[in-house]
mmCIF file of C-alpha atoms and ligand atoms in Angstrom:
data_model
loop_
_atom_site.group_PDB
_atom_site.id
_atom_site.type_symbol
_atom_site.label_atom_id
_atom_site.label_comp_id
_atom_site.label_asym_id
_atom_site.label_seq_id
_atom_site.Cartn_x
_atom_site.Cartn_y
_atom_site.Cartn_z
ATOM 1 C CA UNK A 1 74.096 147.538 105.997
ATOM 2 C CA UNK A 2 71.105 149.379 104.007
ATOM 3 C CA UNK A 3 69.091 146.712 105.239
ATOM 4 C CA UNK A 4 65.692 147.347 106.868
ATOM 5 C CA UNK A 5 66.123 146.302 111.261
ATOM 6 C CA UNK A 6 62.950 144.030 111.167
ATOM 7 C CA UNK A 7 64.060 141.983 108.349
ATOM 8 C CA UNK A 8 67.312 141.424 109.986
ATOM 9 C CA UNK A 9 65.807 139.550 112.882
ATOM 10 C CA UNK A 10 64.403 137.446 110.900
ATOM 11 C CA UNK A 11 67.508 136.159 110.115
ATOM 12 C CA UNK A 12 70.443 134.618 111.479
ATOM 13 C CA UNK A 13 72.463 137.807 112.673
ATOM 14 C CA UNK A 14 75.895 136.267 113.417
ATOM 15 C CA UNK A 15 75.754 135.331 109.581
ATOM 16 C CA UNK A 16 75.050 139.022 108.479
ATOM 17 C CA UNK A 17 77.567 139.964 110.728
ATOM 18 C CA UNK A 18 79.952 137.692 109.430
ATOM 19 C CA UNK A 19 78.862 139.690 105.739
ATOM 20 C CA UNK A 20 79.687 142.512 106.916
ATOM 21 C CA UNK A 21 83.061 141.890 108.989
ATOM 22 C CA UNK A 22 85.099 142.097 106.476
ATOM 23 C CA UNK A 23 84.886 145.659 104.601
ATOM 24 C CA UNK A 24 86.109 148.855 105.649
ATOM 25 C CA UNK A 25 82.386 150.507 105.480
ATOM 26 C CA UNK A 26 78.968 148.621 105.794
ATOM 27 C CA UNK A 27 76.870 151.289 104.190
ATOM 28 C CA UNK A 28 77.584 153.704 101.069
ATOM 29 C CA UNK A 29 79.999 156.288 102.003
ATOM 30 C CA UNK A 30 83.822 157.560 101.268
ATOM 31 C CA UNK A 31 86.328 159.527 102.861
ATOM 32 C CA UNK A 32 85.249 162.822 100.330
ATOM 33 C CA UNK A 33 81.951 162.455 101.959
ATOM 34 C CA UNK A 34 82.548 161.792 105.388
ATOM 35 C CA UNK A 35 85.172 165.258 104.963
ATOM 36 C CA UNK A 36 82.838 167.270 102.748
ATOM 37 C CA UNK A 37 80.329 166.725 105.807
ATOM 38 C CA UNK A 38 83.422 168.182 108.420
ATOM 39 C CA UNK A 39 83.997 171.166 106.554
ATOM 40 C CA UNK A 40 80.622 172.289 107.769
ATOM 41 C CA UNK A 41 81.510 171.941 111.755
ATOM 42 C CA UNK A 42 83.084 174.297 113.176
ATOM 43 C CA UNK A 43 85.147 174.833 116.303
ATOM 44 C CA UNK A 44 86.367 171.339 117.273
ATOM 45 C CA UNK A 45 89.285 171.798 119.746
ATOM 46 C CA UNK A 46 91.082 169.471 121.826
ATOM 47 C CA UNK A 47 88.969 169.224 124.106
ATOM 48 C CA UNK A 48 85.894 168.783 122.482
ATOM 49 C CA UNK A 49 83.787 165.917 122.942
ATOM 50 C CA UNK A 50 82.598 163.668 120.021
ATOM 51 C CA UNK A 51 80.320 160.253 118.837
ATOM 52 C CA UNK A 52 79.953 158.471 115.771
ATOM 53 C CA UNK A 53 77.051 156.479 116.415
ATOM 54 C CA UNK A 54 76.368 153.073 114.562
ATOM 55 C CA UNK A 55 80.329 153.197 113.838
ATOM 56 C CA UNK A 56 80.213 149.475 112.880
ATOM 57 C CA UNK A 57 83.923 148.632 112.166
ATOM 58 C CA UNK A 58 85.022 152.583 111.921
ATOM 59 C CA UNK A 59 85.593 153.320 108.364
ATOM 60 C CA UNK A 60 84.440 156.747 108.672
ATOM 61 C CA UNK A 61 85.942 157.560 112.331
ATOM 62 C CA UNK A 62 89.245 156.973 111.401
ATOM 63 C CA UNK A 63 89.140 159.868 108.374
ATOM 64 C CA UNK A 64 87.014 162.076 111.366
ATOM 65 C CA UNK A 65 89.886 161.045 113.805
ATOM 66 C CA UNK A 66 92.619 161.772 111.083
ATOM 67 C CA UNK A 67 90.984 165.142 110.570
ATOM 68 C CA UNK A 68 90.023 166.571 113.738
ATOM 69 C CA UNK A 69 92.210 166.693 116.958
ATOM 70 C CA UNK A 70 89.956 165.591 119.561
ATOM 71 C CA UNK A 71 88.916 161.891 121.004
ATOM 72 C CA UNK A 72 85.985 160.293 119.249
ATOM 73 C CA UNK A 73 83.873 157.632 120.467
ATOM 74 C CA UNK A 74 82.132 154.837 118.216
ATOM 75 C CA UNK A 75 79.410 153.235 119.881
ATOM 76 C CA UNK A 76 78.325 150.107 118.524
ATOM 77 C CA UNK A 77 75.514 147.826 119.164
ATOM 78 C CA UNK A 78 77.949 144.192 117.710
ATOM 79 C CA UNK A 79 80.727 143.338 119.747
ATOM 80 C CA UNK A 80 82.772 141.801 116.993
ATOM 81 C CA UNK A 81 82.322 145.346 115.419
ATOM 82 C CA UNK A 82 83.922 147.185 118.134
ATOM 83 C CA UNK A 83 86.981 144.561 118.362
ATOM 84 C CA UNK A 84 87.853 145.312 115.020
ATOM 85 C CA UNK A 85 87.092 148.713 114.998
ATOM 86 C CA UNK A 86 89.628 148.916 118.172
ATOM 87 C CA UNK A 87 91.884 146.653 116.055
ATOM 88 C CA UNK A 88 91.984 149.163 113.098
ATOM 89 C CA UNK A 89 92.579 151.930 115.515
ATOM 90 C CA UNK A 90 95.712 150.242 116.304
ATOM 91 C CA UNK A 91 97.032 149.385 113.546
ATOM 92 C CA UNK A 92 96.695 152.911 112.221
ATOM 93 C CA UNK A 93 98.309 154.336 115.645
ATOM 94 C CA UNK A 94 95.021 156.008 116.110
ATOM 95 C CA UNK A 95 94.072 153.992 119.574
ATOM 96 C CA UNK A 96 94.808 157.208 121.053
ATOM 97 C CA UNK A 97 92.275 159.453 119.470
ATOM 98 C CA UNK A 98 88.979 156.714 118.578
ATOM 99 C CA UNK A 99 87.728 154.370 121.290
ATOM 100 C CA UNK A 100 85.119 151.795 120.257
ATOM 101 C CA UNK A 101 82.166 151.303 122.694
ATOM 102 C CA UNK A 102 79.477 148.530 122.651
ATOM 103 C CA UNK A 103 76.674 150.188 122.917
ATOM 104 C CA UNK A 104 72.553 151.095 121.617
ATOM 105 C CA UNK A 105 71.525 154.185 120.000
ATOM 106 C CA UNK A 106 68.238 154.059 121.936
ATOM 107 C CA UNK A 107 70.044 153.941 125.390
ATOM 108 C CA UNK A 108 73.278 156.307 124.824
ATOM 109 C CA UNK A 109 75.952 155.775 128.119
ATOM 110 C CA UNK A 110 76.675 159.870 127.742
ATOM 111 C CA UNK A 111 75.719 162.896 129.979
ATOM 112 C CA UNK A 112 73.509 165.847 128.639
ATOM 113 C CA UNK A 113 74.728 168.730 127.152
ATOM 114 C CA UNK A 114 78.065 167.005 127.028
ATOM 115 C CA UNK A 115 78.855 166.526 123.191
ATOM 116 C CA UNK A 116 80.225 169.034 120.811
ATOM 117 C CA UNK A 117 79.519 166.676 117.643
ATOM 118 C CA UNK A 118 77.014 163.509 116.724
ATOM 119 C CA UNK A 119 77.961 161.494 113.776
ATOM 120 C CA UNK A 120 76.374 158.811 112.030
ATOM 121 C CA UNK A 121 76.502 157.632 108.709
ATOM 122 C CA UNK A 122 74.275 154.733 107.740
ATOM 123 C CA UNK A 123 72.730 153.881 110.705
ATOM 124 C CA UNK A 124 70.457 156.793 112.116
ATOM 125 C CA UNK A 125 67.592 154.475 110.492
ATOM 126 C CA UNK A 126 67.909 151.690 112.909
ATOM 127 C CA UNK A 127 66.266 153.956 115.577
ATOM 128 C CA UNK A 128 64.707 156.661 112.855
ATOM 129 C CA UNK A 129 65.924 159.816 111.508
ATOM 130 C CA UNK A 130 62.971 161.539 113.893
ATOM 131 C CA UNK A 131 63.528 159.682 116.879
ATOM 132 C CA UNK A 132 67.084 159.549 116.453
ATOM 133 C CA UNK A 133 67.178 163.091 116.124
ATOM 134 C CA UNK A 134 65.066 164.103 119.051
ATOM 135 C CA UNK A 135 66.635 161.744 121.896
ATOM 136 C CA UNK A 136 70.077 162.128 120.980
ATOM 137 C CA UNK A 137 69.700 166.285 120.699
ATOM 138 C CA UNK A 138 69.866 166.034 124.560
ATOM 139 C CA UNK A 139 73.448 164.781 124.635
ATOM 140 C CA UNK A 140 74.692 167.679 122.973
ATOM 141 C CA UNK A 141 75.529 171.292 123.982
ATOM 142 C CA UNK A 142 73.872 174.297 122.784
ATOM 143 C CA UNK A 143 76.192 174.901 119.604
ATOM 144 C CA UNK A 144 77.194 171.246 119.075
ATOM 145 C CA UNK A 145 76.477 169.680 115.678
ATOM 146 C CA UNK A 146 74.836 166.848 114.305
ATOM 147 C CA UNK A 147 75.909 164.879 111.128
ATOM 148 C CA UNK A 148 73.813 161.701 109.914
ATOM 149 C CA UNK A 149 73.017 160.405 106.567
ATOM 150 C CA UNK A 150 69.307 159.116 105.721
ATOM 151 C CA UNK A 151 67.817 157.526 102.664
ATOM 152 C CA UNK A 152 65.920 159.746 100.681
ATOM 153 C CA UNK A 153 63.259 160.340 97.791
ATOM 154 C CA UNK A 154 65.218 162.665 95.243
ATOM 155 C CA UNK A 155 61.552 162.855 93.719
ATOM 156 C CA UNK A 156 57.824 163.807 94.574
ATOM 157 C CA UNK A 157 57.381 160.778 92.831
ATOM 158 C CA UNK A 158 57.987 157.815 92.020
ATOM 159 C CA UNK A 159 57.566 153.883 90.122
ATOM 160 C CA UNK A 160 55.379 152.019 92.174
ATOM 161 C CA UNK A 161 58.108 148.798 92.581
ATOM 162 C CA UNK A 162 60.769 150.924 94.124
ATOM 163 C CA UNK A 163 57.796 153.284 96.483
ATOM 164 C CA UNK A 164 56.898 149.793 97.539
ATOM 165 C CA UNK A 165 60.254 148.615 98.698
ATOM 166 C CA UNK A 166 61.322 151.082 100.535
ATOM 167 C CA UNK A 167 58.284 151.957 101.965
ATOM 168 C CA UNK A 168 57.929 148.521 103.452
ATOM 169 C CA UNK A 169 62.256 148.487 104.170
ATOM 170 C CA UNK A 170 61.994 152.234 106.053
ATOM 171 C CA UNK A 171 59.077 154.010 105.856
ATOM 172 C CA UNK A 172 60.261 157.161 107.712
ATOM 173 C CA UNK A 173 61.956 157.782 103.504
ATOM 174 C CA UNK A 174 61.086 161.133 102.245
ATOM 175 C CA UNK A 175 62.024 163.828 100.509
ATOM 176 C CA UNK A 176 64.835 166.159 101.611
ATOM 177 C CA UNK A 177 62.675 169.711 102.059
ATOM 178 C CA UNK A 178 60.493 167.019 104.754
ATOM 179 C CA UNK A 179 63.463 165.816 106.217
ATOM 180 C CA UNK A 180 64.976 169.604 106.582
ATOM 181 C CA UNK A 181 61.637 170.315 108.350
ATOM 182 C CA UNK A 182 62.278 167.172 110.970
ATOM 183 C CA UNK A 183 65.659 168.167 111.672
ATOM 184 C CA UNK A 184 64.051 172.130 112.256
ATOM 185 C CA UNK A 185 61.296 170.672 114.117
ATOM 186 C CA UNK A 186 63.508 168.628 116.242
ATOM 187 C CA UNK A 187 65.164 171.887 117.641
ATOM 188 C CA UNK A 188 68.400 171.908 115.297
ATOM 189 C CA UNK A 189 69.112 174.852 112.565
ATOM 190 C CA UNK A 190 69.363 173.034 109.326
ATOM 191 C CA UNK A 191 73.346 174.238 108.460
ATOM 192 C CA UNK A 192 73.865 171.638 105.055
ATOM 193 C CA UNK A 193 72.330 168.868 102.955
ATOM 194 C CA UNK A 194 74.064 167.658 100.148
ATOM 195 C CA UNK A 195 73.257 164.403 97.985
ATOM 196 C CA UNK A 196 76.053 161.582 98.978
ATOM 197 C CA UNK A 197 77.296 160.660 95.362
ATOM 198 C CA UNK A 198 76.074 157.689 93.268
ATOM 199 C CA UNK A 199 79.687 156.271 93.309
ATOM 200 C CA UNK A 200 79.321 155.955 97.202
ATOM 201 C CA UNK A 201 76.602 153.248 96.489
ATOM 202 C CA UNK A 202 78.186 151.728 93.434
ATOM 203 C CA UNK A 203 81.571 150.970 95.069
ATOM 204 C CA UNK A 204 79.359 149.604 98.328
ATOM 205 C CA UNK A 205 77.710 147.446 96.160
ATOM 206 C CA UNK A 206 80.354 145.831 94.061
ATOM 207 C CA UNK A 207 82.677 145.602 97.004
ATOM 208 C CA UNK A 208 79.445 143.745 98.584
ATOM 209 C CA UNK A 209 79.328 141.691 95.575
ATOM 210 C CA UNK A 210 82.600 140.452 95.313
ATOM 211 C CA UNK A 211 82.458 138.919 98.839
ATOM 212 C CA UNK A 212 79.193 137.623 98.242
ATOM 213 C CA UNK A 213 81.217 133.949 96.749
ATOM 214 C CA UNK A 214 83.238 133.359 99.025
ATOM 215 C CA UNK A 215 80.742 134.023 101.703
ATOM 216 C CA UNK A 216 78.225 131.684 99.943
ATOM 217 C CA UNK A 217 81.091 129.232 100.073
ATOM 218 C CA UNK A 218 81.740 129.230 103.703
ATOM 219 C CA UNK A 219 78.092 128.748 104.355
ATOM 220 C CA UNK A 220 76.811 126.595 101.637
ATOM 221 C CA UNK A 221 73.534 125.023 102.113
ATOM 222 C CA UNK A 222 72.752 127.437 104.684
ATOM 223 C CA UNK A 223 69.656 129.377 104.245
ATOM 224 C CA UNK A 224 69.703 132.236 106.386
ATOM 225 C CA UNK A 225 73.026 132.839 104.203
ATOM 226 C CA UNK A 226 71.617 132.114 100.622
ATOM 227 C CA UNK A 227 68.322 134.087 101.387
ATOM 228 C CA UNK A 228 70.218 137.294 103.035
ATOM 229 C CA UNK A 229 72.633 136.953 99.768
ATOM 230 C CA UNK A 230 69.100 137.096 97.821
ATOM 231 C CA UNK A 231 67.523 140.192 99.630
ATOM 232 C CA UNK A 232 71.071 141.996 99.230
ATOM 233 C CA UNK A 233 71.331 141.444 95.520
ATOM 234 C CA UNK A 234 67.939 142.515 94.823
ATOM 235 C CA UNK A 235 68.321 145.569 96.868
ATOM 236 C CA UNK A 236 71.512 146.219 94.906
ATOM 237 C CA UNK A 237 69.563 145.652 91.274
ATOM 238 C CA UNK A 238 66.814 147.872 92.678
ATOM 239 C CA UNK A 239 69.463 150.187 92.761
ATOM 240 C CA UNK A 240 71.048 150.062 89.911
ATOM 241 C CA UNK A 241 67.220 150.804 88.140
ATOM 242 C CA UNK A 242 65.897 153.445 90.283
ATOM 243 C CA UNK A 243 68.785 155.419 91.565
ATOM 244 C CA UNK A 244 67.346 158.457 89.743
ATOM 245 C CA UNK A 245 64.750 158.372 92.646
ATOM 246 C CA UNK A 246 66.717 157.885 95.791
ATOM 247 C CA UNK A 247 70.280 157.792 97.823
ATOM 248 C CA UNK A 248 71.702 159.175 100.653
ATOM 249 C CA UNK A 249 71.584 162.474 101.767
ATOM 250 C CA UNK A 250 74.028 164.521 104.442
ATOM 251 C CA UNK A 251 71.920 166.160 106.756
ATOM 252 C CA UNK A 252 74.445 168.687 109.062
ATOM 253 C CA UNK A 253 72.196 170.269 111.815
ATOM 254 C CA UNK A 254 73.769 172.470 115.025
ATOM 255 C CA UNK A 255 71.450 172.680 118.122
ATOM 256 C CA UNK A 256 69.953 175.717 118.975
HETATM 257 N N1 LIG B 1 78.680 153.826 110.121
HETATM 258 C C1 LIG B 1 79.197 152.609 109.530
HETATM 259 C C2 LIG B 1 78.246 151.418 109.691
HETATM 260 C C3 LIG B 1 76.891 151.574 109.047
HETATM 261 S S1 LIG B 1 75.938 150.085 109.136
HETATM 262 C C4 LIG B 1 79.497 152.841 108.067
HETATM 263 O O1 LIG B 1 78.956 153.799 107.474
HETATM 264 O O2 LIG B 1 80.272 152.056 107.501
HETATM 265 C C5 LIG B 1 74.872 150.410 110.531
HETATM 266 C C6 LIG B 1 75.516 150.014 111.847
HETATM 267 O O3 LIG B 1 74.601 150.324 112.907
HETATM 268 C C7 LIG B 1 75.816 148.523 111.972
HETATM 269 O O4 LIG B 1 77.154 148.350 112.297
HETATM 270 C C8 LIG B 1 74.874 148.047 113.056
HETATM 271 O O5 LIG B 1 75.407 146.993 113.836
HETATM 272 C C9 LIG B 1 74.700 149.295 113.870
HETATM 273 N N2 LIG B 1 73.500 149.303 114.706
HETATM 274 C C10 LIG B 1 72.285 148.810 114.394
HETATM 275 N N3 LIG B 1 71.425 149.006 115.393
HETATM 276 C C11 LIG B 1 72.123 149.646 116.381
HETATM 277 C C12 LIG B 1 71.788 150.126 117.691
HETATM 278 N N4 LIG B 1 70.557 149.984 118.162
HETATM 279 N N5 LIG B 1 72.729 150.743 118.409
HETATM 280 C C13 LIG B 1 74.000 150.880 117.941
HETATM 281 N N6 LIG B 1 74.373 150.446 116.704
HETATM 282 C C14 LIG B 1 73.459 149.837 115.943
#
């Protein structure tokens, strides 16, 4: 879901929902990713405590919870998310170790200083890497990690078209020495960045693509569904043409 929050009102959300329902990620990522990111934490026990934040259906818990040996949390903000996240989890014996909350990032159920580890790929940007990064740095202990991905400029600069999307989509975008400043500013030593590969976003996209007929199909005639199609396929073409300028970027912090 590299879709911009305001524009999503304006739409029909049980419809982009419905989009989205059926992959195993809603935003560019993989497994390599997702365990390149890991390698950087260190000293998960059993007992440590840790939340994947805008988990949607839990693509990327289940490799954390297949990797790491203590209980992880997805919090959630759509129901029908968490039911099939908690569905996966069962059907891959893993009800045990990932529990699937519905919940909002900008009103987190936890205690202070409580977490050893915050994850969240594709989704810090619903609440904003700099917000998101100061209110959820109270949740964690002194030690305990954060792990998010943001979009990012790759360049100083760049072809108007593309500035102008994403500028209007997110504007927090920026480069990744600014964004390394946030995450220091925000009270976090900056332990990793590393560019999420291009493959991340073409796989999203075709996958996205593929489902885009049959979902047309279900909801023919309907326009929230023909005009969210639109905005999704020009986002993807944009893409496709300017990925020199922008992706995703790992950003691994640890509170200090
Ligand atoms: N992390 C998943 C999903 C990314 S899509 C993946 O990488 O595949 C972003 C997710 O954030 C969506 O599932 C969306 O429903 C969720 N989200 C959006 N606003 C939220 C909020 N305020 N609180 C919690 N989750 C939210």
């Amino acid at each position: 879901m590299s879709k911009e929050k305001q524009t999503i009102h304006e739409f029909d959300l049980n419809v982009i929902y419905d989009y989205f329902s059926n992959v195993e990620r809603q935003g560019p990522g993989s497994q390599e990713i997702t365990l390149k990111a890991l390698s950087f934490i260190d000293g998960l026990t059993d007992n440590s405590k840790v939340v994947d934040i805008g988990c949607g259906t839990g693509g990327q818990t289940m490799v954390l919870a297949q990797n790491i040996p203590c209980e992880i949390t997805g919090v959630e903000l759509w129901p029908d998310f968490i039911n099939q996240f908690n569905q996966n989890a069962q059907n891959k014996n893993l009800h045990d170790r990932m529990k699937g909350i519905v919940g909002n990032m900008e009103n987190l159920p936890f205690q202070e200083e409580d977490l050893d580890l915050i994850w969240s790929e594709g989704a810090i940007y619903n609440i904003g890497f700099r917000r998101g990064l100061n209110e959820w740095r109270k949740f964690l202990k002194q030690g305990g990690y954060i792990a998010v991905t943001e979009n990012t400029w790759f360049t100083e600069e760049r072809p108007a078209e593309i500035q102008e999307f994403w500028q209007k989509a997110y504007s927090e975008i920026d480069t990744i020495p600014n964004k390394v400043d946030e995450m220091q500013k925000a009270g976090y030593l900056p332990i990793a960045t590393f560019v999420v590969p291009e493959t991340c976003w073409t796989n999203y996209y075709s996958i996205m693509q593929k489902t885009q007929a049959s979902f047309l199909k279900k909801y023919k005639g309907n326009k929230t569904a023909e005009e969210f199609v639109g905005y999704q396929r020009y986002e993807a073409e944009l893409y496709y043409k300017y990925k020199a300028y922008y992706g995703y970027v790992f950003y691994i912090g640890k509170k200090i």
